[in-house]
């Protein structure tokens, strides 16, 4: 449907804004370990509940081959790699995407990967007294270059991969 993908884009923009604000407000008091512990406890309990409920429901409703795929996608979601899993296994742009109950976890994987990169880039920018607009423009430019480069692998690569989505965060 037209505009159907805008929700993820908005989610990424809000996530990037909130995380950047959090790090900037903490300034010199920013702690990487504390940041990652907070992210874990904010995201993992809901993810685990979703995975468990989906696996239980899938046990009763899916054929064995479909359930095996569900289990693989659940295992990829735990470490935040479901965007890689779905990039390799699912064409998001056709009807077969509807057969994957955990497909939505690809965006959480991209967000978790953003959390590994952005705090370090932002921290280094602040430590080196580089203006924030240089980081914002530079990361957006690199992200757009990545989109062009990975699009040759197919539109799914640009769609699922965090570096191609970095400009949204």
C-alpha positions as MATLAB code, in Angstrom:
seq = 'XXXXXXXXXXXXXXXXXXXXXXXXXXXXXXXXXXXXXXXXXXXXXXXXXXXXXXXXXXXXXXXXXXXXXXXXXXXXXXXXXXXXXXXXXXXXXXXXXXXXXXXXXXXXXXXXXXXXXXXXXXXXXXXXXXXXXXXXXXXXXXXXXXXXXXXXXXXXXXXXXXXXXXXXX';
ca = [
       0.000    0.000    0.000;
       1.282    3.528   -0.704;
       3.216    4.873    2.258;
       3.034    1.515    4.033;
       6.714    1.563    4.930;
       6.700    5.047    6.503;
       6.134    3.693   10.024;
       9.589    2.121   10.216;
      11.152    5.291    8.863;
       9.445    7.371   11.551;
      10.470    4.826   14.197;
      14.116    5.123   13.140;
      14.034    8.931   13.174;
      12.514    9.016   16.662;
      14.950    6.392   17.955;
      17.967    8.298   16.623;
      16.666   11.562   18.045;
      16.028   10.102   21.498;
      19.336    8.234   21.718;
      21.315   11.257   20.513;
      19.550   13.480   23.033;
      20.221   10.990   25.826;
      23.931   10.854   25.044;
      24.261   14.616   24.587;
      22.478   15.361   27.892;
      24.845   13.027   29.746;
      27.908   14.704   28.244;
      31.072   13.666   30.056;
      28.996   11.474   32.362;
      28.049    9.160   29.477;
      28.890    5.532   30.211;
      28.931    2.910   27.466;
      28.302   -0.001   29.864;
      25.365    1.786   31.516;
      23.971    2.736   28.110;
      24.041   -0.878   26.862;
      22.591   -2.267   30.080;
      19.673    0.188   29.811;
      19.111   -0.705   26.142;
      19.147   -4.406   27.018;
      16.570   -4.071   29.791;
      14.418   -1.802   27.658;
      14.339   -4.090   24.624;
      15.101   -7.668   25.580;
      12.187   -8.491   27.931;
       9.597   -7.473   25.326;
      11.531   -9.256   22.583;
      11.766  -12.424   24.661;
       8.042  -12.337   25.482;
       7.244  -11.858   21.780;
       9.509  -14.717   20.741;
       8.145  -17.108   23.357;
       4.507  -16.283   22.580;
       5.100  -16.588   18.845;
       6.944  -19.887   19.207;
       4.161  -21.292   21.391;
       1.486  -20.133   18.970;
       3.495  -21.398   16.023;
       3.838  -24.823   17.620;
       0.074  -25.233   17.384;
      -0.568  -23.524   14.048;
       2.389  -24.075   11.729;
       3.506  -27.051    9.691;
       6.895  -28.486   10.747;
       8.827  -26.788    7.915;
       7.217  -23.429    8.695;
       7.906  -23.887   12.399;
      11.566  -24.620   11.666;
      11.758  -21.311    9.775;
      10.062  -19.554   12.676;
      12.603  -21.045   15.096;
      15.500  -19.901   12.891;
      14.098  -16.385   12.721;
      13.630  -16.357   16.514;
      17.236  -17.436   17.018;
      18.418  -14.648   14.711;
      16.353  -12.068   16.619;
      17.967  -12.813   19.997;
      21.390  -11.329   19.119;
      19.809   -8.597   16.964;
      20.629  -10.131   13.607;
      17.190  -10.794   12.199;
      17.665   -8.132    9.535;
      20.512  -10.271    8.136;
      18.386  -13.419    8.407;
      15.423  -11.898    6.602;
      17.622  -10.215    4.000;
      18.976  -13.653    3.064;
      15.708  -15.591    3.315;
      12.731  -13.311    2.592;
      11.780  -10.931   -0.181;
      10.066   -8.237    1.891;
       8.420   -6.856   -1.206;
       6.256   -9.852   -2.147;
       3.394  -11.776   -0.584;
       5.654  -14.474    0.903;
       6.684  -11.921    3.538;
       3.285  -12.447    5.144;
       4.305  -16.006    6.078;
       6.946  -14.863    8.589;
       5.494  -14.000   11.999;
       8.724  -12.422   13.251;
       9.524  -10.404   10.136;
       8.976   -7.176   12.064;
      12.053   -7.954   14.191;
      14.309   -6.923   11.293;
      13.842   -3.290   12.321;
      14.808   -4.071   15.910;
      17.983   -5.708   14.603;
      18.815   -2.578   12.608;
      18.125   -0.440   15.676;
      20.376   -2.585   17.877;
      23.157   -2.318   15.306;
      22.689    1.453   15.279;
      23.177    1.383   19.073;
      26.568   -0.254   18.532;
      27.785    2.411   16.106;
      26.138    5.757   16.844;
      27.069    6.237   20.528;
      30.742    5.697   19.685;
      30.599    8.101   16.733;
      28.783   10.711   18.778;
      31.139   10.305   21.737;
      34.205   10.633   19.488;
      32.725   13.703   17.820;
      32.176   15.358   21.190;
      35.629   14.361   22.476;
      37.338   15.761   19.382;
      35.233   18.939   19.524;
      33.917   18.321   16.021;
      30.673   20.193   15.329;
      27.656   17.883   15.468;
      26.455   18.960   12.041;
      29.672   17.533   10.562;
      28.815   14.128   12.050;
      25.181   14.357   10.939;
      25.991   15.377    7.372;
      28.937   12.995    7.114;
      27.013    9.969    8.373;
      24.060   10.791    6.110;
      26.385   11.078    3.121;
      28.107    7.771    3.906;
      24.714    6.134    4.394;
      23.548    7.326    0.988;
      26.743    5.979   -0.574;
      26.041    2.631    1.100;
      22.522    2.631   -0.345;
      23.916    3.087   -3.833;
      26.563    0.402   -3.296;
      24.335   -2.265   -1.728;
      21.426   -1.655   -4.077;
      23.422   -3.586   -6.656;
      22.912   -6.618   -4.395;
      19.174   -6.041   -4.610;
      16.679   -3.673   -3.035;
      16.362   -5.963   -0.003;
      19.961   -5.234    1.010;
      19.332   -1.498    1.077;
      16.036   -2.051    2.855;
      17.240   -4.352    5.670;
      20.786   -3.141    6.415;
      21.455   -0.546    9.110;
      24.269    1.273    7.265;
      21.859    2.008    4.428;
      19.320    3.248    6.989;
      21.791    5.279    9.077;
      20.626    8.588    7.609;
      17.167    7.943    9.082;
      18.502    7.514   12.579;
];
